[in-house]
JSON list of C-alpha atoms in Angstrom, two decimals:
[
{"chain": "A", "resi": 1, "resn": "MET", "atom": "CA", "xyz": [91.16, 88.99, 113.32]},
{"chain": "A", "resi": 2, "resn": "LYS", "atom": "CA", "xyz": [94.36, 87.16, 112.41]},
{"chain": "A", "resi": 3, "resn": "ARG", "atom": "CA", "xyz": [93.73, 84.33, 109.96]},
{"chain": "A", "resi": 4, "resn": "TYR", "atom": "CA", "xyz": [93.39, 84.90, 106.24]},
{"chain": "A", "resi": 5, "resn": "LEU", "atom": "CA", "xyz": [92.74, 82.79, 103.21]},
{"chain": "A", "resi": 6, "resn": "THR", "atom": "CA", "xyz": [95.43, 81.89, 100.71]},
{"chain": "A", "resi": 7, "resn": "MET", "atom": "CA", "xyz": [95.16, 83.08, 97.14]},
{"chain": "A", "resi": 8, "resn": "ALA", "atom": "CA", "xyz": [94.07, 79.64, 95.95]},
{"chain": "A", "resi": 9, "resn": "ALA", "atom": "CA", "xyz": [91.37, 79.36, 98.60]},
{"chain": "A", "resi": 10, "resn": "LEU", "atom": "CA", "xyz": [90.02, 82.84, 97.95]},
{"chain": "A", "resi": 11, "resn": "ALA", "atom": "CA", "xyz": [89.95, 82.22, 94.22]},
{"chain": "A", "resi": 12, "resn": "ALA", "atom": "CA", "xyz": [88.02, 79.03, 94.84]},
{"chain": "A", "resi": 13, "resn": "VAL", "atom": "CA", "xyz": [85.39, 80.57, 97.11]},
{"chain": "A", "resi": 14, "resn": "THR", "atom": "CA", "xyz": [84.99, 83.46, 94.70]},
{"chain": "A", "resi": 15, "resn": "ALA", "atom": "CA", "xyz": [84.35, 81.11, 91.81]},
{"chain": "A", "resi": 16, "resn": "THR", "atom": "CA", "xyz": [81.95, 78.86, 93.70]},
{"chain": "A", "resi": 17, "resn": "GLY", "atom": "CA", "xyz": [80.21, 81.66, 95.59]},
{"chain": "A", "resi": 18, "resn": "VAL", "atom": "CA", "xyz": [79.55, 84.81, 93.61]},
{"chain": "A", "resi": 19, "resn": "GLY", "atom": "CA", "xyz": [80.42, 83.03, 90.38]},
{"chain": "A", "resi": 20, "resn": "TYR", "atom": "CA", "xyz": [77.61, 80.53, 90.77]},
{"chain": "A", "resi": 21, "resn": "TRP", "atom": "CA", "xyz": [75.07, 83.16, 91.78]},
{"chain": "A", "resi": 22, "resn": "MET", "atom": "CA", "xyz": [76.10, 85.53, 89.04]},
{"chain": "A", "resi": 23, "resn": "SER", "atom": "CA", "xyz": [75.83, 82.77, 86.45]},
{"chain": "A", "resi": 24, "resn": "GLN", "atom": "CA", "xyz": [72.10, 83.02, 86.99]},
{"chain": "A", "resi": 25, "resn": "GLN", "atom": "CA", "xyz": [72.11, 86.66, 85.94]},
{"chain": "A", "resi": 26, "resn": "ALA", "atom": "CA", "xyz": [71.68, 87.88, 82.38]},
{"chain": "A", "resi": 27, "resn": "SER", "atom": "CA", "xyz": [74.71, 90.17, 82.31]},
{"chain": "A", "resi": 28, "resn": "SER", "atom": "CA", "xyz": [77.99, 88.72, 81.13]},
{"chain": "A", "resi": 29, "resn": "THR", "atom": "CA", "xyz": [79.95, 91.97, 80.73]},
{"chain": "A", "resi": 30, "resn": "GLN", "atom": "CA", "xyz": [83.41, 92.15, 82.29]},
{"chain": "A", "resi": 31, "resn": "SER", "atom": "CA", "xyz": [84.55, 95.30, 84.11]},
{"chain": "A", "resi": 32, "resn": "HIS", "atom": "CA", "xyz": [88.17, 96.45, 84.16]},
{"chain": "A", "resi": 33, "resn": "LEU", "atom": "CA", "xyz": [89.73, 99.16, 86.26]},
{"chain": "A", "resi": 34, "resn": "PRO", "atom": "CA", "xyz": [91.64, 101.79, 84.26]},
{"chain": "A", "resi": 35, "resn": "SER", "atom": "CA", "xyz": [95.41, 101.99, 84.30]},
{"chain": "A", "resi": 36, "resn": "LEU", "atom": "CA", "xyz": [96.25, 104.91, 86.57]},
{"chain": "A", "resi": 37, "resn": "VAL", "atom": "CA", "xyz": [99.48, 106.63, 87.50]},
{"chain": "A", "resi": 38, "resn": "GLY", "atom": "CA", "xyz": [100.61, 105.32, 90.90]},
{"chain": "A", "resi": 39, "resn": "ALA", "atom": "CA", "xyz": [98.81, 102.00, 90.58]},
{"chain": "A", "resi": 40, "resn": "ALA", "atom": "CA", "xyz": [100.34, 99.01, 92.33]},
{"chain": "A", "resi": 41, "resn": "ILE", "atom": "CA", "xyz": [100.81, 96.36, 89.67]},
{"chain": "A", "resi": 42, "resn": "ALA", "atom": "CA", "xyz": [99.68, 92.88, 90.63]},
{"chain": "A", "resi": 43, "resn": "GLU", "atom": "CA", "xyz": [100.83, 89.67, 88.98]},
{"chain": "A", "resi": 44, "resn": "GLY", "atom": "CA", "xyz": [97.93, 89.31, 86.56]},
{"chain": "A", "resi": 45, "resn": "SER", "atom": "CA", "xyz": [96.27, 91.44, 83.91]},
{"chain": "A", "resi": 46, "resn": "HIS", "atom": "CA", "xyz": [94.86, 94.21, 86.11]},
{"chain": "A", "resi": 47, "resn": "ASP", "atom": "CA", "xyz": [96.30, 97.29, 87.73]},
{"chain": "A", "resi": 48, "resn": "VAL", "atom": "CA", "xyz": [95.36, 97.42, 91.41]},
{"chain": "A", "resi": 49, "resn": "VAL", "atom": "CA", "xyz": [94.76, 101.07, 92.15]},
{"chain": "A", "resi": 50, "resn": "GLU", "atom": "CA", "xyz": [96.14, 102.51, 95.37]},
{"chain": "A", "resi": 51, "resn": "MET", "atom": "CA", "xyz": [93.27, 104.31, 97.12]},
{"chain": "A", "resi": 52, "resn": "SER", "atom": "CA", "xyz": [94.77, 107.44, 98.65]},
{"chain": "A", "resi": 53, "resn": "LEU", "atom": "CA", "xyz": [93.63, 110.77, 100.04]},
{"chain": "A", "resi": 54, "resn": "GLY", "atom": "CA", "xyz": [95.54, 113.91, 101.01]},
{"chain": "A", "resi": 55, "resn": "ASP", "atom": "CA", "xyz": [98.71, 115.42, 99.61]},
{"chain": "A", "resi": 56, "resn": "PRO", "atom": "CA", "xyz": [100.57, 112.82, 97.49]},
{"chain": "A", "resi": 57, "resn": "ASP", "atom": "CA", "xyz": [103.82, 114.61, 98.31]},
{"chain": "A", "resi": 58, "resn": "ALA", "atom": "CA", "xyz": [103.26, 114.92, 102.06]},
{"chain": "A", "resi": 59, "resn": "LYS", "atom": "CA", "xyz": [106.25, 114.09, 104.30]},
{"chain": "A", "resi": 60, "resn": "VAL", "atom": "CA", "xyz": [104.07, 111.71, 106.35]},
{"chain": "A", "resi": 61, "resn": "HIS", "atom": "CA", "xyz": [102.44, 108.72, 104.66]},
{"chain": "A", "resi": 62, "resn": "VAL", "atom": "CA", "xyz": [99.94, 106.58, 106.54]},
{"chain": "A", "resi": 63, "resn": "ILE", "atom": "CA", "xyz": [98.86, 103.20, 105.16]},
{"chain": "A", "resi": 64, "resn": "GLU", "atom": "CA", "xyz": [95.84, 101.57, 106.79]},
{"chain": "A", "resi": 65, "resn": "TYR", "atom": "CA", "xyz": [95.33, 97.84, 106.38]},
{"chain": "A", "resi": 66, "resn": "ALA", "atom": "CA", "xyz": [91.68, 96.97, 107.02]},
{"chain": "A", "resi": 67, "resn": "SER", "atom": "CA", "xyz": [89.11, 94.33, 106.17]},
{"chain": "A", "resi": 68, "resn": "PHE", "atom": "CA", "xyz": [85.59, 95.23, 105.10]},
{"chain": "A", "resi": 69, "resn": "THR", "atom": "CA", "xyz": [84.27, 92.55, 107.47]},
{"chain": "A", "resi": 70, "resn": "CYS", "atom": "CA", "xyz": [86.24, 93.79, 110.50]},
{"chain": "A", "resi": 71, "resn": "GLY", "atom": "CA", "xyz": [84.17, 95.46, 113.22]},
{"chain": "A", "resi": 72, "resn": "HIS", "atom": "CA", "xyz": [87.20, 97.21, 114.73]},
{"chain": "A", "resi": 73, "resn": "CYS", "atom": "CA", "xyz": [87.99, 98.62, 111.29]},
{"chain": "A", "resi": 74, "resn": "ALA", "atom": "CA", "xyz": [84.44, 99.92, 110.93]},
{"chain": "A", "resi": 75, "resn": "ASN", "atom": "CA", "xyz": [84.68, 101.60, 114.33]},
{"chain": "A", "resi": 76, "resn": "PHE", "atom": "CA", "xyz": [87.98, 103.22, 113.35]},
{"chain": "A", "resi": 77, "resn": "GLU", "atom": "CA", "xyz": [86.50, 104.55, 110.10]},
{"chain": "A", "resi": 78, "resn": "GLN", "atom": "CA", "xyz": [83.47, 105.99, 111.87]},
{"chain": "A", "resi": 79, "resn": "THR", "atom": "CA", "xyz": [85.41, 107.65, 114.68]},
{"chain": "A", "resi": 80, "resn": "VAL", "atom": "CA", "xyz": [89.18, 108.15, 114.46]},
{"chain": "A", "resi": 81, "resn": "PHE", "atom": "CA", "xyz": [89.35, 108.41, 110.68]},
{"chain": "A", "resi": 82, "resn": "LYS", "atom": "CA", "xyz": [86.79, 111.22, 110.56]},
{"chain": "A", "resi": 83, "resn": "GLU", "atom": "CA", "xyz": [88.97, 113.34, 112.82]},
{"chain": "A", "resi": 84, "resn": "LEU", "atom": "CA", "xyz": [92.13, 112.39, 110.93]},
{"chain": "A", "resi": 85, "resn": "ARG", "atom": "CA", "xyz": [90.51, 113.45, 107.69]},
{"chain": "A", "resi": 86, "resn": "GLU", "atom": "CA", "xyz": [89.37, 116.77, 109.11]},
{"chain": "A", "resi": 87, "resn": "ASN", "atom": "CA", "xyz": [92.63, 117.67, 110.83]},
{"chain": "A", "resi": 88, "resn": "TYR", "atom": "CA", "xyz": [95.37, 115.99, 108.79]},
{"chain": "A", "resi": 89, "resn": "ILE", "atom": "CA", "xyz": [94.20, 114.56, 105.45]},
{"chain": "A", "resi": 90, "resn": "ASP", "atom": "CA", "xyz": [92.01, 117.31, 103.98]},
{"chain": "A", "resi": 91, "resn": "PRO", "atom": "CA", "xyz": [94.43, 120.10, 105.06]},
{"chain": "A", "resi": 92, "resn": "GLY", "atom": "CA", "xyz": [97.17, 118.27, 103.13]},
{"chain": "A", "resi": 93, "resn": "LYS", "atom": "CA", "xyz": [99.39, 117.48, 106.10]},
{"chain": "A", "resi": 94, "resn": "ILE", "atom": "CA", "xyz": [99.56, 113.75, 105.34]},
{"chain": "A", "resi": 95, "resn": "LYS", "atom": "CA", "xyz": [98.94, 111.22, 102.61]},
{"chain": "A", "resi": 96, "resn": "PHE", "atom": "CA", "xyz": [96.55, 108.46, 103.69]},
{"chain": "A", "resi": 97, "resn": "THR", "atom": "CA", "xyz": [96.31, 105.17, 101.78]},
{"chain": "A", "resi": 98, "resn": "PHE", "atom": "CA", "xyz": [93.69, 102.50, 102.44]},
{"chain": "A", "resi": 99, "resn": "ARG", "atom": "CA", "xyz": [94.72, 98.94, 101.57]},
{"chain": "A", "resi": 100, "resn": "ASP", "atom": "CA", "xyz": [92.12, 96.16, 101.58]},
{"chain": "A", "resi": 101, "resn": "VAL", "atom": "CA", "xyz": [92.77, 93.00, 103.59]},
{"chain": "A", "resi": 102, "resn": "TYR", "atom": "CA", "xyz": [91.14, 89.72, 102.55]},
{"chain": "A", "resi": 103, "resn": "PHE", "atom": "CA", "xyz": [90.61, 87.50, 105.58]},
{"chain": "A", "resi": 104, "resn": "ASP", "atom": "CA", "xyz": [87.47, 86.00, 104.04]},
{"chain": "A", "resi": 105, "resn": "ARG", "atom": "CA", "xyz": [85.57, 85.84, 100.76]},
{"chain": "A", "resi": 106, "resn": "PHE", "atom": "CA", "xyz": [82.94, 88.41, 101.75]},
{"chain": "A", "resi": 107, "resn": "GLY", "atom": "CA", "xyz": [85.63, 90.98, 102.46]},
{"chain": "A", "resi": 108, "resn": "LEU", "atom": "CA", "xyz": [86.99, 90.31, 98.98]},
{"chain": "A", "resi": 109, "resn": "TRP", "atom": "CA", "xyz": [83.54, 90.66, 97.41]},
{"chain": "A", "resi": 110, "resn": "ALA", "atom": "CA", "xyz": [83.01, 93.99, 99.19]},
{"chain": "A", "resi": 111, "resn": "SER", "atom": "CA", "xyz": [86.37, 95.21, 97.91]},
{"chain": "A", "resi": 112, "resn": "MET", "atom": "CA", "xyz": [85.48, 94.22, 94.35]},
{"chain": "A", "resi": 113, "resn": "VAL", "atom": "CA", "xyz": [82.29, 96.26, 94.59]},
{"chain": "A", "resi": 114, "resn": "ALA", "atom": "CA", "xyz": [84.07, 99.24, 96.14]},
{"chain": "A", "resi": 115, "resn": "ARG", "atom": "CA", "xyz": [86.67, 99.10, 93.36]},
{"chain": "A", "resi": 116, "resn": "CYS", "atom": "CA", "xyz": [84.11, 99.01, 90.54]},
{"chain": "A", "resi": 117, "resn": "ASP", "atom": "CA", "xyz": [84.67, 102.75, 90.11]},
{"chain": "A", "resi": 118, "resn": "PRO", "atom": "CA", "xyz": [87.84, 104.14, 91.74]},
{"chain": "A", "resi": 119, "resn": "MET", "atom": "CA", "xyz": [86.24, 107.61, 91.92]},
{"chain": "A", "resi": 120, "resn": "ARG", "atom": "CA", "xyz": [83.46, 106.19, 94.13]},
{"chain": "A", "resi": 121, "resn": "TYR", "atom": "CA", "xyz": [85.68, 103.97, 96.26]},
{"chain": "A", "resi": 122, "resn": "PHE", "atom": "CA", "xyz": [85.63, 105.93, 99.52]},
{"chain": "A", "resi": 123, "resn": "GLY", "atom": "CA", "xyz": [81.90, 106.57, 99.21]},
{"chain": "A", "resi": 124, "resn": "VAL", "atom": "CA", "xyz": [81.22, 102.84, 98.83]},
{"chain": "A", "resi": 125, "resn": "GLN", "atom": "CA", "xyz": [83.66, 102.12, 101.64]},
{"chain": "A", "resi": 126, "resn": "GLU", "atom": "CA", "xyz": [81.70, 104.36, 103.99]},
{"chain": "A", "resi": 127, "resn": "LEU", "atom": "CA", "xyz": [78.44, 102.61, 103.11]},
{"chain": "A", "resi": 128, "resn": "ILE", "atom": "CA", "xyz": [79.99, 99.16, 103.63]},
{"chain": "A", "resi": 129, "resn": "PHE", "atom": "CA", "xyz": [81.33, 100.11, 107.05]},
{"chain": "A", "resi": 130, "resn": "GLU", "atom": "CA", "xyz": [78.03, 101.66, 108.19]},
{"chain": "A", "resi": 131, "resn": "ASP", "atom": "CA", "xyz": [76.62, 98.29, 109.27]},
{"chain": "A", "resi": 132, "resn": "ILE", "atom": "CA", "xyz": [78.64, 95.18, 108.44]},
{"chain": "A", "resi": 133, "resn": "SER", "atom": "CA", "xyz": [76.12, 92.82, 110.00]},
{"chain": "A", "resi": 134, "resn": "ALA", "atom": "CA", "xyz": [73.37, 94.20, 107.77]},
{"chain": "A", "resi": 135, "resn": "TRP", "atom": "CA", "xyz": [75.04, 93.15, 104.52]},
{"chain": "A", "resi": 136, "resn": "ALA", "atom": "CA", "xyz": [77.43, 90.33, 105.55]},
{"chain": "A", "resi": 137, "resn": "SER", "atom": "CA", "xyz": [74.79, 88.03, 107.09]},
{"chain": "A", "resi": 138, "resn": "GLY", "atom": "CA", "xyz": [72.95, 85.21, 105.36]},
{"chain": "A", "resi": 139, "resn": "GLU", "atom": "CA", "xyz": [73.61, 82.95, 102.41]},
{"chain": "A", "resi": 140, "resn": "PRO", "atom": "CA", "xyz": [76.21, 83.96, 99.79]},
{"chain": "A", "resi": 141, "resn": "ALA", "atom": "CA", "xyz": [73.52, 84.90, 97.26]},
{"chain": "A", "resi": 142, "resn": "GLN", "atom": "CA", "xyz": [71.89, 87.22, 99.80]},
{"chain": "A", "resi": 143, "resn": "ILE", "atom": "CA", "xyz": [75.22, 88.84, 100.67]},
{"chain": "A", "resi": 144, "resn": "ALA", "atom": "CA", "xyz": [75.95, 89.42, 96.99]},
{"chain": "A", "resi": 145, "resn": "ASP", "atom": "CA", "xyz": [72.52, 91.00, 96.61]},
{"chain": "A", "resi": 146, "resn": "ASN", "atom": "CA", "xyz": [73.16, 93.19, 99.66]},
{"chain": "A", "resi": 147, "resn": "LEU", "atom": "CA", "xyz": [76.37, 94.41, 98.03]},
{"chain": "A", "resi": 148, "resn": "ARG", "atom": "CA", "xyz": [74.46, 95.21, 94.85]},
{"chain": "A", "resi": 149, "resn": "LYS", "atom": "CA", "xyz": [72.11, 97.36, 96.95]},
{"chain": "A", "resi": 150, "resn": "ILE", "atom": "CA", "xyz": [75.09, 99.21, 98.40]},
{"chain": "A", "resi": 151, "resn": "GLY", "atom": "CA", "xyz": [76.43, 99.69, 94.88]},
{"chain": "A", "resi": 152, "resn": "ARG", "atom": "CA", "xyz": [73.10, 101.16, 93.74]},
{"chain": "A", "resi": 153, "resn": "LYS", "atom": "CA", "xyz": [73.08, 103.52, 96.72]},
{"chain": "A", "resi": 154, "resn": "ALA", "atom": "CA", "xyz": [76.53, 104.73, 95.67]},
{"chain": "A", "resi": 155, "resn": "GLY", "atom": "CA", "xyz": [75.40, 105.33, 92.08]},
{"chain": "A", "resi": 156, "resn": "LEU", "atom": "CA", "xyz": [76.57, 102.08, 90.46]},
{"chain": "A", "resi": 157, "resn": "THR", "atom": "CA", "xyz": [74.28, 100.10, 88.20]},
{"chain": "A", "resi": 158, "resn": "ASP", "atom": "CA", "xyz": [73.45, 96.45, 88.88]},
{"chain": "A", "resi": 159, "resn": "GLU", "atom": "CA", "xyz": [75.15, 95.57, 85.61]},
{"chain": "A", "resi": 160, "resn": "LYS", "atom": "CA", "xyz": [78.35, 97.30, 86.72]},
{"chain": "A", "resi": 161, "resn": "VAL", "atom": "CA", "xyz": [78.37, 95.55, 90.10]},
{"chain": "A", "resi": 162, "resn": "ASN", "atom": "CA", "xyz": [77.54, 92.18, 88.52]},
{"chain": "A", "resi": 163, "resn": "ALA", "atom": "CA", "xyz": [80.44, 92.52, 86.11]},
{"chain": "A", "resi": 164, "resn": "CYS", "atom": "CA", "xyz": [82.85, 93.46, 88.90]},
{"chain": "A", "resi": 165, "resn": "LEU", "atom": "CA", "xyz": [81.77, 90.51, 91.03]},
{"chain": "A", "resi": 166, "resn": "GLN", "atom": "CA", "xyz": [82.28, 88.16, 88.09]},
{"chain": "A", "resi": 167, "resn": "ASP", "atom": "CA", "xyz": [85.79, 89.39, 87.36]},
{"chain": "A", "resi": 168, "resn": "ALA", "atom": "CA", "xyz": [87.79, 86.34, 88.49]},
{"chain": "A", "resi": 169, "resn": "ASP", "atom": "CA", "xyz": [91.05, 87.80, 87.13]},
{"chain": "A", "resi": 170, "resn": "MET", "atom": "CA", "xyz": [90.63, 90.89, 89.27]},
{"chain": "A", "resi": 171, "resn": "ALA", "atom": "CA", "xyz": [89.86, 88.72, 92.32]},
{"chain": "A", "resi": 172, "resn": "GLN", "atom": "CA", "xyz": [93.07, 86.78, 91.81]},
{"chain": "A", "resi": 173, "resn": "ASP", "atom": "CA", "xyz": [95.10, 89.94, 91.23]},
{"chain": "A", "resi": 174, "resn": "LEU", "atom": "CA", "xyz": [93.67, 91.58, 94.35]},
{"chain": "A", "resi": 175, "resn": "VAL", "atom": "CA", "xyz": [94.58, 88.60, 96.50]},
{"chain": "A", "resi": 176, "resn": "ALA", "atom": "CA", "xyz": [98.10, 88.46, 95.01]},
{"chain": "A", "resi": 177, "resn": "TRP", "atom": "CA", "xyz": [98.46, 92.19, 95.74]},
{"chain": "A", "resi": 178, "resn": "TRP", "atom": "CA", "xyz": [97.23, 91.71, 99.31]},
{"chain": "A", "resi": 179, "resn": "GLU", "atom": "CA", "xyz": [99.56, 88.78, 99.92]},
{"chain": "A", "resi": 180, "resn": "ALA", "atom": "CA", "xyz": [102.54, 90.81, 98.71]},
{"chain": "A", "resi": 181, "resn": "ASN", "atom": "CA", "xyz": [101.56, 93.74, 100.94]},
{"chain": "A", "resi": 182, "resn": "SER", "atom": "CA", "xyz": [101.00, 91.51, 103.98]},
{"chain": "A", "resi": 183, "resn": "LYS", "atom": "CA", "xyz": [104.45, 89.97, 103.59]},
{"chain": "A", "resi": 184, "resn": "GLU", "atom": "CA", "xyz": [106.12, 93.34, 103.13]},
{"chain": "A", "resi": 185, "resn": "HIS", "atom": "CA", "xyz": [104.58, 94.83, 106.27]},
{"chain": "A", "resi": 186, "resn": "ASP", "atom": "CA", "xyz": [103.91, 91.65, 108.30]},
{"chain": "A", "resi": 187, "resn": "ILE", "atom": "CA", "xyz": [100.17, 92.29, 108.57]},
{"chain": "A", "resi": 188, "resn": "ASN", "atom": "CA", "xyz": [98.35, 89.73, 110.72]},
{"chain": "A", "resi": 189, "resn": "SER", "atom": "CA", "xyz": [95.57, 91.77, 112.30]},
{"chain": "A", "resi": 190, "resn": "THR", "atom": "CA", "xyz": [93.28, 94.65, 111.39]},
{"chain": "A", "resi": 191, "resn": "PRO", "atom": "CA", "xyz": [93.27, 97.53, 111.49]},
{"chain": "A", "resi": 192, "resn": "SER", "atom": "CA", "xyz": [97.05, 97.92, 111.25]},
{"chain": "A", "resi": 193, "resn": "PHE", "atom": "CA", "xyz": [98.92, 101.05, 110.23]},
{"chain": "A", "resi": 194, "resn": "ILE", "atom": "CA", "xyz": [102.24, 101.81, 108.58]},
{"chain": "A", "resi": 195, "resn": "ILE", "atom": "CA", "xyz": [103.36, 105.37, 109.30]},
{"chain": "A", "resi": 196, "resn": "ASN", "atom": "CA", "xyz": [106.48, 106.35, 107.38]},
{"chain": "A", "resi": 197, "resn": "GLY", "atom": "CA", "xyz": [107.55, 102.72, 107.36]},
{"chain": "A", "resi": 198, "resn": "GLU", "atom": "CA", "xyz": [106.81, 101.95, 111.02]},
{"chain": "A", "resi": 199, "resn": "LYS", "atom": "CA", "xyz": [104.06, 99.51, 112.01]},
{"chain": "A", "resi": 200, "resn": "TYR", "atom": "CA", "xyz": [101.37, 100.39, 114.56]},
{"chain": "A", "resi": 201, "resn": "SER", "atom": "CA", "xyz": [98.28, 98.64, 115.92]},
{"chain": "A", "resi": 202, "resn": "ASN", "atom": "CA", "xyz": [94.79, 100.11, 116.32]},
{"chain": "A", "resi": 203, "resn": "MET", "atom": "CA", "xyz": [94.79, 103.27, 118.43]},
{"chain": "A", "resi": 204, "resn": "SER", "atom": "CA", "xyz": [92.73, 106.22, 119.58]},
{"chain": "A", "resi": 205, "resn": "TYR", "atom": "CA", "xyz": [92.68, 109.58, 117.81]},
{"chain": "A", "resi": 206, "resn": "LYS", "atom": "CA", "xyz": [94.80, 111.08, 120.61]},
{"chain": "A", "resi": 207, "resn": "GLU", "atom": "CA", "xyz": [97.49, 108.45, 120.20]},
{"chain": "A", "resi": 208, "resn": "PHE", "atom": "CA", "xyz": [97.36, 108.74, 116.41]},
{"chain": "A", "resi": 209, "resn": "SER", "atom": "CA", "xyz": [97.61, 112.53, 116.40]},
{"chain": "A", "resi": 210, "resn": "GLU", "atom": "CA", "xyz": [100.58, 112.47, 118.79]},
{"chain": "A", "resi": 211, "resn": "ILE", "atom": "CA", "xyz": [102.47, 110.16, 116.43]},
{"chain": "A", "resi": 212, "resn": "LEU", "atom": "CA", "xyz": [101.56, 112.25, 113.39]},
{"chain": "A", "resi": 213, "resn": "ASP", "atom": "CA", "xyz": [102.60, 115.49, 115.07]},
{"chain": "A", "resi": 214, "resn": "GLU", "atom": "CA", "xyz": [105.92, 113.94, 116.02]},
{"chain": "A", "resi": 215, "resn": "LYS", "atom": "CA", "xyz": [106.52, 112.75, 112.45]},
{"chain": "A", "resi": 216, "resn": "LEU", "atom": "CA", "xyz": [105.52, 116.12, 111.02]},
{"chain": "A", "resi": 217, "resn": "ALA", "atom": "CA", "xyz": [107.94, 117.89, 113.32]},
{"chain": "A", "resi": 218, "resn": "GLU", "atom": "CA", "xyz": [110.94, 115.77, 112.30]}
]
C-alpha cells in the first residue's frame, strides 16, 4: 500500500463520514488525550502520544510504521511481532514504538478509537488487527459501529468512543503528526521499520532477529 491521503483530504472525509454519523448520536462530549512525558507534539492543540513498549533506554530502538487497514501489517502483528515481544521487547532488550499510518479514513478512525485510552492502545490494536475485513467492510456508519463494538470489547464505553471519533482537532493533529513522520523517514509502504535510524521493509522473524542481534552486539 503506497498512496495516502493529504491532511486536508483526511480532515474532510473525517468530517463528512464519522462526523455526520456521530451527529445523529446523543453524546456531544469531547475526549482529549492527557499530556504525557515523551509525547510527540503535533501542530494543533493535542499531544500525540508515542505508543512504545520495552525498555525506554534500550540501545536498540525499533519504530514500526503500520496502517490499521493493512493486511500485511496485521499478519506481521499476529506472527513476527509476537516473537519479537517475547524475545526482545518484554525482556527489555529493545524499545519498540508503533506509529500509525493514515492511508485512508478508516485507518484514521481505527487509530482514533485505539487512542481513546493510551493505556488500552495495544489491546485495541490487537483486536483491530484480528480481522480487518470484519470491521472495515460496509458503509461508513457500519464501520464506525464496528469500531464501537471493538471499543466495548476493550473496555471502552460507547460514549468514550463516540467522543474520540468526533474529535476533529485530534484527527487533524494525528494526520499532521503522520505527515511529519512520513517525511522524516520517507515512509511510502507498510509495514516499514526504522531500526536505530535505518529503514527496512517487511521481513520475517529470522531476518528481524538477525538485524536486532547485530545491533545489540555493536
